[in-house]
Amino acid sequence: QVYLVESGGTLVKPGGSLRLSCAGSGFNFSDYYMSWIRQAPGRGLEWVSYITSSSSAMYYADSVKGRFTISRDNAKNSLFLEMNSLTAEDTAVYFCARGGFRYRFDYWGQGSLVTVSS
Amino acid sequence: EIVLTQSPGTLSVSAGEGTTLSCRASESVTGNYLAWYQQKPGQAPRLLLFGASRRAADIPDRFSGSGSGTDFTLTISSLEPEDSAIYYCQQYGSSRSLTFGGGTKVEIK
């Protein structure tokens, strides 16, 4: 059974930084592209970033480019999202998901809430 | 980036009836890399269909998808009460930007 479990979400002040983690299990983590998707309260889904299986390439939505960094540690079956210069517009539930370019998001974590507020 | 426009915004349908949701892309979706997801309140999205028409594991056959290029549809043939949810389309054929539609909310009368 495939599991993805996010952690690290919390309340952070505007301008602050935060690192989210996602632990994968039940599949060969290093074989798959992985992504972060977010959902602001009462809003739709927004793709944030994806990383290739070997970390050879990363892509970002324009709304987070230059502020967020995606990374992974295949030895630890883990995905990360480093978020800097946070604003209220970054307040959302952040989901990690298996998939990316040319691969659907077939498994999702339960989400981690990030709240940016003073 | 490819913009996906879903219509209608909200549907109210009686149980047992069928309905069709639309997803229109601003440019052709490469390889029909188009997926549909179902999301219920407080839950993560669930994959329903991928490749425009292929059902994901354990998805009932009352869900079907069709379309190509810029126009795609999700059809639910006979609505069950548990189908009340928001449905999103998503394209994953553009390497630099993966995008979601704005969603269609389906309410069961």
Coordinates of N, CA and C in Angstrom, one line a residue:
Chain A
Q1 N 0.8 -1.2 0.0 CA 0.0 0.0 0.0 C 0.9 1.3 0.0
V2 N 0.6 2.2 -0.9 CA 1.3 3.4 -1.0 C 0.9 4.4 0.1
Y3 N 1.8 5.0 0.8 CA 1.5 6.0 1.7 C 2.4 7.2 1.5
L4 N 1.8 8.4 1.6 CA 2.6 9.7 1.6 C 2.1 10.5 2.8
V5 N 3.1 10.9 3.7 CA 2.7 11.6 4.9 C 3.5 12.9 5.0
E6 N 2.8 14.0 4.9 CA 3.5 15.3 5.0 C 3.6 15.7 6.5
S7 N 4.6 16.6 6.7 CA 4.8 17.1 8.1 C 5.5 18.5 7.9
G8 N 5.4 19.3 9.0 CA 6.2 20.5 9.0 C 5.3 21.8 8.9
G9 N 4.0 21.6 8.6 CA 3.1 22.8 8.5 C 2.9 23.4 9.9
T10 N 2.8 24.7 9.9 CA 2.6 25.5 11.1 C 2.3 26.9 10.8
L11 N 2.1 27.7 11.9 CA 1.9 29.1 11.7 C 3.3 29.8 11.6
V12 N 3.4 30.7 10.6 CA 4.7 31.4 10.4 C 4.4 32.8 10.1
K13 N 5.3 33.7 10.5 CA 5.1 35.2 10.2 C 5.4 35.5 8.8
P14 N 4.7 36.6 8.3 CA 5.1 37.0 6.9 C 6.6 37.3 6.8
G15 N 7.2 36.9 5.7 CA 8.6 37.0 5.5 C 9.4 35.9 6.0
G16 N 8.8 35.0 6.7 CA 9.5 33.9 7.4 C 9.7 32.7 6.4
S17 N 10.3 31.7 6.9 CA 10.6 30.5 6.2 C 10.1 29.2 6.8
L18 N 10.0 28.2 6.0 CA 9.4 26.9 6.6 C 9.9 25.8 5.6
R19 N 10.1 24.6 6.2 CA 10.5 23.5 5.4 C 9.4 22.4 5.6
L20 N 8.8 21.9 4.5 CA 7.8 20.8 4.6 C 8.6 19.5 4.2
S21 N 8.1 18.4 4.8 CA 8.6 17.1 4.4 C 7.5 16.2 4.0
C22 N 7.8 15.2 3.2 CA 6.9 14.2 2.8 C 7.6 12.9 2.8
A23 N 7.1 11.9 3.6 CA 7.7 10.6 3.7 C 6.9 9.6 2.9
G24 N 7.5 8.9 2.0 CA 6.8 8.0 1.1 C 7.1 6.5 1.6
S25 N 6.2 5.6 1.4 CA 6.4 4.2 1.7 C 5.5 3.4 0.8
G26 N 5.8 2.1 0.6 CA 5.0 1.2 -0.1 C 5.2 1.2 -1.6
F27 N 6.2 1.9 -2.0 CA 6.6 1.9 -3.5 C 8.1 2.3 -3.6
N28 N 8.6 2.1 -4.8 CA 10.0 2.4 -5.0 C 10.1 3.9 -5.3
F29 N 10.3 4.6 -4.2 CA 10.3 6.1 -4.2 C 11.2 6.7 -5.3
S30 N 12.4 6.1 -5.5 CA 13.3 6.7 -6.4 C 13.0 6.5 -7.9
D31 N 11.9 5.8 -8.2 CA 11.4 5.6 -9.6 C 10.5 6.7 -10.1
Y32 N 10.0 7.5 -9.1 CA 8.9 8.4 -9.5 C 9.2 9.9 -9.4
Y33 N 8.7 10.6 -10.3 CA 8.6 12.1 -10.1 C 7.7 12.4 -8.9
M34 N 8.0 13.4 -8.2 CA 7.1 13.8 -7.1 C 6.8 15.3 -7.1
S35 N 5.7 15.6 -6.6 CA 5.2 17.0 -6.7 C 4.6 17.5 -5.4
W36 N 4.5 18.9 -5.3 CA 3.8 19.6 -4.3 C 2.6 20.3 -4.9
I37 N 1.5 20.2 -4.3 CA 0.3 20.9 -4.8 C -0.3 21.6 -3.5
R38 N -0.9 22.8 -3.7 CA -1.5 23.4 -2.5 C -2.9 23.8 -2.8
Q39 N -3.6 24.1 -1.7 CA -5.0 24.5 -1.8 C -5.2 25.6 -0.7
A40 N -5.4 26.8 -1.1 CA -5.8 27.9 -0.2 C -7.2 27.6 0.4
P41 N -7.5 28.1 1.6 CA -8.8 27.9 2.2 C -9.9 28.3 1.2
G42 N -10.8 27.3 1.0 CA -12.0 27.6 0.1 C -11.7 27.7 -1.3
R43 N -10.5 27.4 -1.7 CA -10.1 27.6 -3.1 C -9.8 26.3 -3.8
G44 N -9.4 26.4 -5.1 CA -9.1 25.2 -5.9 C -7.6 24.7 -5.7
L45 N -7.3 23.7 -6.4 CA -5.9 23.1 -6.4 C -5.0 23.9 -7.2
E46 N -3.8 24.1 -6.7 CA -2.7 24.8 -7.5 C -1.4 24.0 -7.4
W47 N -1.0 23.6 -8.6 CA 0.3 22.9 -8.6 C 1.4 23.9 -8.2
V48 N 2.4 23.4 -7.4 CA 3.4 24.2 -6.9 C 4.8 23.9 -7.5
S49 N 5.1 22.6 -7.6 CA 6.5 22.2 -8.0 C 6.5 20.7 -8.2
Y50 N 7.4 20.3 -9.1 CA 7.7 18.9 -9.2 C 9.2 18.7 -9.4
I51 N 9.7 17.5 -9.1 CA 11.1 17.2 -9.2 C 11.2 15.8 -9.9
T52 N 12.1 15.7 -10.7 CA 12.3 14.4 -11.4 C 12.8 13.3 -10.5
S53 N 12.8 12.1 -10.9 CA 13.2 11.0 -10.0 C 14.6 11.0 -9.5
S54 N 15.5 11.5 -10.3 CA 16.9 11.6 -9.9 C 17.3 13.0 -9.5
S55 N 16.4 13.9 -9.4 CA 16.7 15.3 -9.0 C 17.4 16.0 -10.1
S56 N 17.3 15.5 -11.3 CA 18.0 16.2 -12.4 C 17.3 17.5 -12.8
A57 N 16.1 17.6 -12.5 CA 15.3 18.9 -12.9 C 14.2 19.1 -11.9
M58 N 13.9 20.4 -11.7 CA 12.9 20.9 -10.9 C 12.1 22.0 -11.6
Y59 N 10.8 22.0 -11.4 CA 10.0 23.0 -12.0 C 9.1 23.6 -11.0
Y60 N 8.7 24.9 -11.2 CA 8.0 25.7 -10.2 C 6.9 26.5 -10.9
A61 N 5.8 26.7 -10.2 CA 4.8 27.6 -10.6 C 5.4 29.0 -10.5
D62 N 4.9 29.9 -11.4 CA 5.4 31.3 -11.3 C 5.2 31.9 -10.0
S63 N 4.1 31.6 -9.3 CA 3.8 32.2 -8.0 C 4.8 31.9 -6.9
V64 N 5.6 30.9 -7.1 CA 6.6 30.5 -6.0 C 8.0 30.5 -6.5
K65 N 8.2 30.7 -7.8 CA 9.6 30.7 -8.4 C 10.5 31.7 -7.7
G66 N 11.7 31.2 -7.3 CA 12.6 32.1 -6.7 C 12.5 32.1 -5.2
R67 N 11.4 31.6 -4.6 CA 11.1 31.6 -3.2 C 11.1 30.2 -2.6
F68 N 10.6 29.2 -3.4 CA 10.5 27.9 -2.9 C 11.5 27.0 -3.6
T69 N 12.0 26.0 -2.9 CA 12.9 25.0 -3.5 C 12.4 23.6 -3.1
I70 N 12.3 22.8 -4.2 CA 11.9 21.4 -4.0 C 13.2 20.5 -4.0
S71 N 13.2 19.5 -3.2 CA 14.3 18.6 -3.2 C 13.8 17.2 -2.7
R72 N 14.7 16.2 -2.8 CA 14.3 14.9 -2.4 C 15.6 14.2 -1.9
D73 N 15.4 13.1 -1.1 CA 16.4 12.3 -0.6 C 15.9 10.8 -0.8
N74 N 16.3 10.3 -1.9 CA 15.8 8.9 -2.3 C 16.3 7.9 -1.3
A75 N 17.4 8.0 -0.7 CA 17.8 7.1 0.3 C 16.9 7.0 1.5
K76 N 16.2 8.1 1.8 CA 15.3 8.2 2.9 C 13.9 8.3 2.5
N77 N 13.6 8.1 1.2 CA 12.2 8.1 0.7 C 11.5 9.3 1.1
S78 N 12.2 10.5 0.9 CA 11.6 11.7 1.4 C 11.7 12.8 0.4
L79 N 10.6 13.7 0.4 CA 10.5 14.8 -0.5 C 10.4 16.0 0.4
F80 N 10.9 17.2 0.0 CA 11.0 18.4 0.8 C 10.5 19.6 0.0
L81 N 10.1 20.6 0.7 CA 9.8 21.9 0.1 C 10.2 23.0 1.0
E82 N 11.3 23.7 0.6 CA 11.8 24.8 1.4 C 11.1 26.1 0.9
M83 N 10.5 26.8 1.8 CA 9.7 27.9 1.5 C 10.2 29.2 2.2
N84 N 10.6 30.2 1.4 CA 11.1 31.4 1.9 C 10.3 32.6 1.5
S85 N 10.5 33.7 2.2 CA 9.8 35.0 1.9 C 8.3 34.8 1.9
L86 N 7.8 34.1 2.8 CA 6.3 33.7 2.8 C 5.4 34.9 3.0
T87 N 4.3 34.9 2.3 CA 3.3 35.9 2.4 C 1.9 35.2 2.7
A88 N 1.0 36.1 3.0 CA -0.4 35.6 3.4 C -0.9 34.7 2.2
E89 N -0.5 35.0 1.0 CA -1.0 34.3 -0.2 C -0.5 32.9 -0.2
D90 N 0.5 32.6 0.6 CA 1.0 31.2 0.6 C 0.3 30.3 1.6
T91 N -0.7 30.9 2.4 CA -1.5 30.2 3.3 C -2.3 29.1 2.6
A92 N -2.1 27.9 2.9 CA -2.8 26.8 2.2 C -2.5 25.4 2.9
V93 N -3.2 24.4 2.5 CA -2.9 23.1 2.8 C -2.0 22.6 1.6
Y94 N -0.8 22.1 2.0 CA 0.2 21.6 1.0 C 0.1 20.1 1.0
F95 N -0.1 19.6 -0.2 CA -0.2 18.1 -0.4 C 1.1 17.7 -1.2
C96 N 1.7 16.6 -0.8 CA 2.6 16.0 -1.7 C 1.9 14.9 -2.5
A97 N 2.4 14.6 -3.7 CA 1.7 13.6 -4.5 C 2.8 12.9 -5.4
R98 N 2.5 11.7 -5.7 CA 3.3 11.0 -6.6 C 2.9 11.3 -8.0
G99 N 3.9 11.8 -8.8 CA 3.5 12.2 -10.2 C 4.2 13.5 -10.6
G100 N 4.0 13.8 -11.9 CA 4.6 15.0 -12.4 C 4.4 15.1 -13.9
F101 N 5.4 15.5 -14.6 CA 5.3 15.5 -16.1 C 5.0 14.2 -16.7
R102 N 4.0 14.1 -17.4 CA 3.5 12.8 -18.1 C 3.2 11.7 -17.1
Y103 N 3.0 12.0 -15.9 CA 2.5 11.0 -14.9 C 1.5 11.6 -14.0
R104 N 0.3 11.1 -14.0 CA -0.8 11.6 -13.2 C -0.4 11.6 -11.7
F105 N -1.2 12.4 -10.9 CA -1.0 12.3 -9.4 C -1.9 11.2 -8.9
D106 N -1.3 10.0 -8.8 CA -2.1 8.9 -8.4 C -2.2 8.6 -6.9
Y107 N -1.3 9.1 -6.2 CA -1.4 9.0 -4.7 C -1.0 10.4 -4.1
W108 N -1.8 10.7 -3.1 CA -1.7 12.0 -2.4 C -1.5 11.8 -0.9
G109 N -0.8 12.7 -0.2 CA -0.8 12.7 1.2 C -2.0 13.3 1.7
Q110 N -2.1 13.4 3.0 CA -3.3 14.0 3.7 C -3.3 15.5 3.8
G111 N -2.1 16.1 3.5 CA -1.9 17.5 3.5 C -1.4 18.1 4.8
S112 N -0.7 19.2 4.7 CA -0.1 19.9 5.9 C -0.4 21.3 5.8
L113 N -1.0 21.9 6.8 CA -1.5 23.3 6.8 C -0.4 24.3 7.1
V114 N -0.2 25.2 6.2 CA 0.7 26.3 6.4 C -0.1 27.6 6.5
T115 N 0.1 28.3 7.6 CA -0.6 29.5 7.8 C 0.4 30.6 8.0
V116 N 0.3 31.7 7.1 CA 1.2 32.8 7.2 C 0.4 34.0 7.7
S117 N 0.8 34.4 8.9 CA 0.0 35.5 9.6 C 0.9 36.1 10.7
S118 N 0.7 37.3 10.9 CA 1.4 38.0 12.0 C 0.6 37.9 13.3
Chain B
E1 N 1.5 29.1 -20.1 CA 1.0 27.9 -19.4 C -0.4 27.6 -20.0
I2 N -0.8 26.3 -19.9 CA -2.1 25.9 -20.4 C -3.1 26.2 -19.3
V3 N -4.1 27.0 -19.7 CA -5.2 27.3 -18.8 C -6.4 26.3 -19.0
L4 N -6.9 25.7 -18.0 CA -8.0 24.8 -18.1 C -9.2 25.5 -17.5
T5 N -10.3 25.5 -18.3 CA -11.5 26.2 -17.8 C -12.6 25.1 -17.7
Q6 N -13.1 24.9 -16.5 CA -14.1 23.9 -16.2 C -15.5 24.6 -16.2
S7 N -16.5 23.8 -16.7 CA -17.9 24.3 -16.7 C -18.8 23.1 -16.5
P8 N -20.0 23.4 -15.9 CA -20.3 24.6 -15.2 C -19.6 24.7 -13.8
G9 N -19.8 25.8 -13.1 CA -19.1 25.9 -11.8 C -19.8 25.0 -10.8
T10 N -21.1 24.9 -10.9 CA -21.9 24.1 -9.9 C -22.9 23.3 -10.7
L11 N -23.2 22.1 -10.3 CA -24.2 21.2 -10.9 C -25.1 20.7 -9.7
S12 N -26.4 20.7 -9.9 CA -27.3 20.1 -9.0 C -28.1 19.0 -9.7
V13 N -27.8 17.8 -9.3 CA -28.4 16.7 -10.1 C -29.0 15.7 -9.1
S14 N -30.1 15.0 -9.5 CA -30.8 14.0 -8.7 C -30.0 12.7 -8.7
A15 N -30.1 12.0 -7.6 CA -29.5 10.7 -7.6 C -30.1 9.8 -8.7
G16 N -29.2 9.0 -9.4 CA -29.7 8.2 -10.4 C -29.6 8.8 -11.8
E17 N -29.6 10.1 -11.8 CA -29.4 10.8 -13.1 C -27.9 10.8 -13.5
G18 N -27.7 11.1 -14.8 CA -26.4 11.2 -15.4 C -26.0 12.7 -15.6
T19 N -24.7 13.0 -15.6 CA -24.3 14.3 -15.9 C -22.9 14.4 -16.5
T20 N -22.7 15.5 -17.2 CA -21.4 15.7 -17.9 C -20.7 17.0 -17.5
L21 N -19.4 16.8 -17.2 CA -18.6 18.0 -16.8 C -17.6 18.3 -17.9
S22 N -17.4 19.6 -18.1 CA -16.5 20.0 -19.2 C -15.2 20.6 -18.7
C23 N -14.2 20.3 -19.5 CA -12.9 20.9 -19.2 C -12.3 21.3 -20.6
R24 N -12.1 22.6 -20.7 CA -11.5 23.2 -22.0 C -10.2 23.8 -21.8
A25 N -9.2 23.4 -22.6 CA -7.8 23.9 -22.5 C -7.6 25.0 -23.5
S26 N -6.7 25.9 -23.0 CA -6.4 27.1 -23.9 C -5.5 26.7 -25.1
E27 N -4.9 25.5 -25.0 CA -4.1 25.0 -26.1 C -4.1 23.5 -26.0
S28 N -3.8 22.8 -27.1 CA -3.9 21.4 -27.1 C -3.1 20.7 -26.0
V29 N -3.7 19.7 -25.3 CA -3.0 19.0 -24.3 C -2.2 17.9 -24.9
T30 N -0.9 17.9 -24.8 CA 0.0 17.0 -25.4 C -0.3 15.6 -25.0
G31 N -0.4 14.6 -25.9 CA -0.6 13.2 -25.6 C -1.8 12.9 -24.8
N32 N -2.8 13.8 -24.8 CA -4.0 13.6 -24.0 C -3.7 13.3 -22.5
Y33 N -2.6 14.0 -22.0 CA -2.2 13.8 -20.6 C -3.1 14.7 -19.8
L34 N -4.4 14.2 -19.6 CA -5.4 14.9 -18.9 C -6.0 14.0 -17.9
A35 N -6.1 14.4 -16.6 CA -6.6 13.6 -15.5 C -7.8 14.3 -14.9
W36 N -8.6 13.5 -14.2 CA -9.8 14.1 -13.4 C -9.6 13.6 -12.0
Y37 N -9.9 14.5 -11.1 CA -9.8 14.1 -9.6 C -11.2 14.5 -9.0
Q38 N -11.5 13.7 -7.9 CA -12.6 14.0 -7.1 C -12.1 14.4 -5.7
Q39 N -12.7 15.5 -5.2 CA -12.3 15.9 -3.8 C -13.5 16.2 -3.0
K40 N -13.6 15.5 -1.8 CA -14.6 15.7 -0.8 C -14.1 16.6 0.3
P41 N -15.0 17.3 1.0 CA -14.5 18.2 2.1 C -13.6 17.6 3.1
G42 N -12.5 18.3 3.3 CA -11.5 17.8 4.3 C -10.6 16.6 3.9
Q43 N -10.8 16.2 2.6 CA -10.0 15.1 2.1 C -9.0 15.5 1.0
A44 N -8.0 14.7 0.8 CA -7.1 14.9 -0.4 C -7.9 14.5 -1.6
P45 N -7.5 15.1 -2.7 CA -8.1 14.7 -4.0 C -7.8 13.2 -4.3
R46 N -8.7 12.6 -5.0 CA -8.6 11.2 -5.5 C -8.6 11.1 -7.0
L47 N -7.6 10.4 -7.5 CA -7.6 10.2 -9.0 C -8.7 9.4 -9.5
L48 N -9.5 9.9 -10.5 CA -10.5 9.1 -11.1 C -10.1 8.6 -12.5
L49 N -9.6 9.5 -13.3 CA -9.3 9.1 -14.7 C -8.0 9.8 -15.1
F50 N -7.2 9.1 -16.0 CA -6.0 9.6 -16.5 C -5.9 9.3 -18.0
G51 N -5.0 10.0 -18.7 CA -5.0 9.8 -20.1 C -6.3 10.1 -20.8
A52 N -7.0 11.0 -20.2 CA -8.4 11.4 -20.7 C -9.5 10.4 -20.5
S53 N -9.2 9.1 -20.5 CA -10.3 8.2 -20.5 C -10.0 6.9 -19.7
R54 N -8.9 6.8 -19.2 CA -8.5 5.5 -18.4 C -8.9 5.7 -17.0
R55 N -9.7 4.7 -16.5 CA -10.1 4.8 -15.1 C -8.9 4.3 -14.2
A56 N -8.8 5.0 -13.1 CA -7.8 4.6 -12.1 C -8.3 3.4 -11.3
A57 N -7.4 2.8 -10.6 CA -7.8 1.6 -9.8 C -9.0 1.8 -8.9
D58 N -9.9 0.9 -8.9 CA -11.0 0.9 -7.9 C -12.0 2.0 -8.2
I59 N -12.0 2.6 -9.4 CA -13.0 3.6 -9.7 C -14.2 3.0 -10.4
P60 N -15.4 3.2 -9.9 CA -16.6 2.6 -10.5 C -16.7 2.9 -12.0
D61 N -17.3 2.0 -12.8 CA -17.4 2.3 -14.2 C -18.5 3.3 -14.6
R62 N -19.2 3.8 -13.6 CA -20.1 4.9 -13.9 C -19.4 6.2 -14.2
F63 N -18.1 6.2 -13.9 CA -17.2 7.4 -14.2 C -16.5 7.1 -15.6
S64 N -16.7 8.0 -16.5 CA -16.0 7.8 -17.8 C -15.5 9.1 -18.3
G65 N -14.5 9.1 -19.1 CA -13.9 10.3 -19.7 C -13.7 10.2 -21.2
S66 N -13.8 11.3 -21.8 CA -13.6 11.4 -23.2 C -13.0 12.7 -23.6
G67 N -12.6 12.8 -24.9 CA -12.1 14.1 -25.4 C -10.6 13.9 -25.9
S68 N -10.2 15.0 -26.5 CA -8.8 15.1 -27.0 C -8.5 16.5 -27.4
G69 N -7.2 16.8 -27.6 CA -6.9 18.2 -28.0 C -7.2 19.2 -26.9
T70 N -8.2 20.0 -27.1 CA -8.6 21.0 -26.1 C -9.9 20.8 -25.4
D71 N -10.7 19.8 -25.7 CA -12.0 19.6 -25.1 C -12.1 18.2 -24.5
F72 N -12.4 18.2 -23.2 CA -12.5 17.0 -22.5 C -13.8 17.0 -21.7
T73 N -14.3 15.8 -21.4 CA -15.5 15.7 -20.6 C -15.4 14.5 -19.6
L74 N -16.0 14.7 -18.5 CA -16.1 13.6 -17.5 C -17.6 13.4 -17.4
T75 N -18.0 12.1 -17.5 CA -19.4 11.7 -17.5 C -19.6 10.8 -16.3
I76 N -20.6 11.1 -15.5 CA -21.0 10.2 -14.4 C -22.4 9.7 -14.8
S77 N -22.5 8.4 -15.0 CA -23.7 7.9 -15.7 C -24.9 7.8 -14.8
S78 N -24.7 7.5 -13.6 CA -25.9 7.4 -12.7 C -25.4 7.8 -11.3
L79 N -25.7 9.0 -10.9 CA -25.1 9.6 -9.7 C -25.6 8.9 -8.4
E80 N -24.6 8.6 -7.6 CA -24.8 8.1 -6.2 C -24.7 9.2 -5.2
P81 N -25.3 9.2 -4.1 CA -25.2 10.2 -3.1 C -23.7 10.5 -2.7
E82 N -22.8 9.5 -2.7 CA -21.4 9.7 -2.4 C -20.6 10.4 -3.5
D83 N -21.3 10.7 -4.6 CA -20.6 11.4 -5.7 C -20.6 12.9 -5.5
S84 N -21.3 13.4 -4.5 CA -21.3 14.8 -4.1 C -19.9 15.2 -3.8
A85 N -19.3 16.1 -4.6 CA -17.9 16.5 -4.4 C -17.5 17.6 -5.4
I86 N -16.3 18.0 -5.3 CA -15.7 18.9 -6.4 C -14.8 18.1 -7.3
Y87 N -15.0 18.3 -8.6 CA -14.2 17.6 -9.6 C -13.3 18.5 -10.3
Y88 N -12.0 18.1 -10.4 CA -11.0 18.9 -11.0 C -10.4 18.2 -12.2
C89 N -10.2 18.9 -13.3 CA -9.3 18.4 -14.4 C -7.9 18.9 -14.2
Q90 N -7.0 18.2 -14.8 CA -5.5 18.6 -14.7 C -4.8 18.1 -15.9
Q91 N -3.9 19.0 -16.4 CA -3.1 18.5 -17.5 C -1.7 18.3 -17.0
Y92 N -1.0 17.2 -17.5 CA 0.3 16.9 -17.0 C 1.2 16.6 -18.2
G93 N 0.9 17.2 -19.3 CA 1.7 17.0 -20.6 C 2.7 18.1 -20.9
S94 N 2.6 19.2 -20.1 CA 3.5 20.3 -20.3 C 4.6 20.2 -19.3
S95 N 5.9 20.1 -19.7 CA 7.0 19.8 -18.8 C 7.2 20.9 -17.8
R96 N 7.0 22.2 -18.2 CA 7.3 23.3 -17.3 C 6.2 23.8 -16.4
S97 N 5.0 23.3 -16.7 CA 3.9 23.8 -15.8 C 2.7 22.8 -15.9
L98 N 2.4 22.3 -14.8 CA 1.2 21.4 -14.6 C 0.1 22.2 -14.1
T99 N -1.1 22.1 -14.7 CA -2.2 23.0 -14.3 C -3.5 22.3 -14.0
F100 N -4.2 22.9 -13.1 CA -5.6 22.4 -12.7 C -6.6 23.3 -13.2
G101 N -7.8 22.8 -13.5 CA -9.0 23.6 -13.8 C -9.5 24.1 -12.4
G102 N -10.5 25.1 -12.5 CA -11.0 25.7 -11.3 C -12.0 24.8 -10.5
G103 N -12.4 23.7 -11.1 CA -13.3 22.8 -10.4 C -14.7 23.0 -10.8
T104 N -15.5 21.8 -10.7 CA -16.9 21.8 -10.8 C -17.5 21.2 -9.6
K105 N -18.4 21.9 -8.9 CA -19.0 21.3 -7.7 C -20.3 20.6 -8.1
V106 N -20.4 19.3 -7.7 CA -21.5 18.5 -8.0 C -22.3 18.3 -6.7
E107 N -23.6 18.7 -6.7 CA -24.4 18.5 -5.6 C -25.5 17.5 -6.0
I108 N -25.9 16.7 -5.0 CA -26.9 15.7 -5.2 C -28.2 16.2 -4.6
K109 N -29.2 16.3 -5.4 CA -30.5 16.8 -4.9 C -31.1 15.8 -3.9

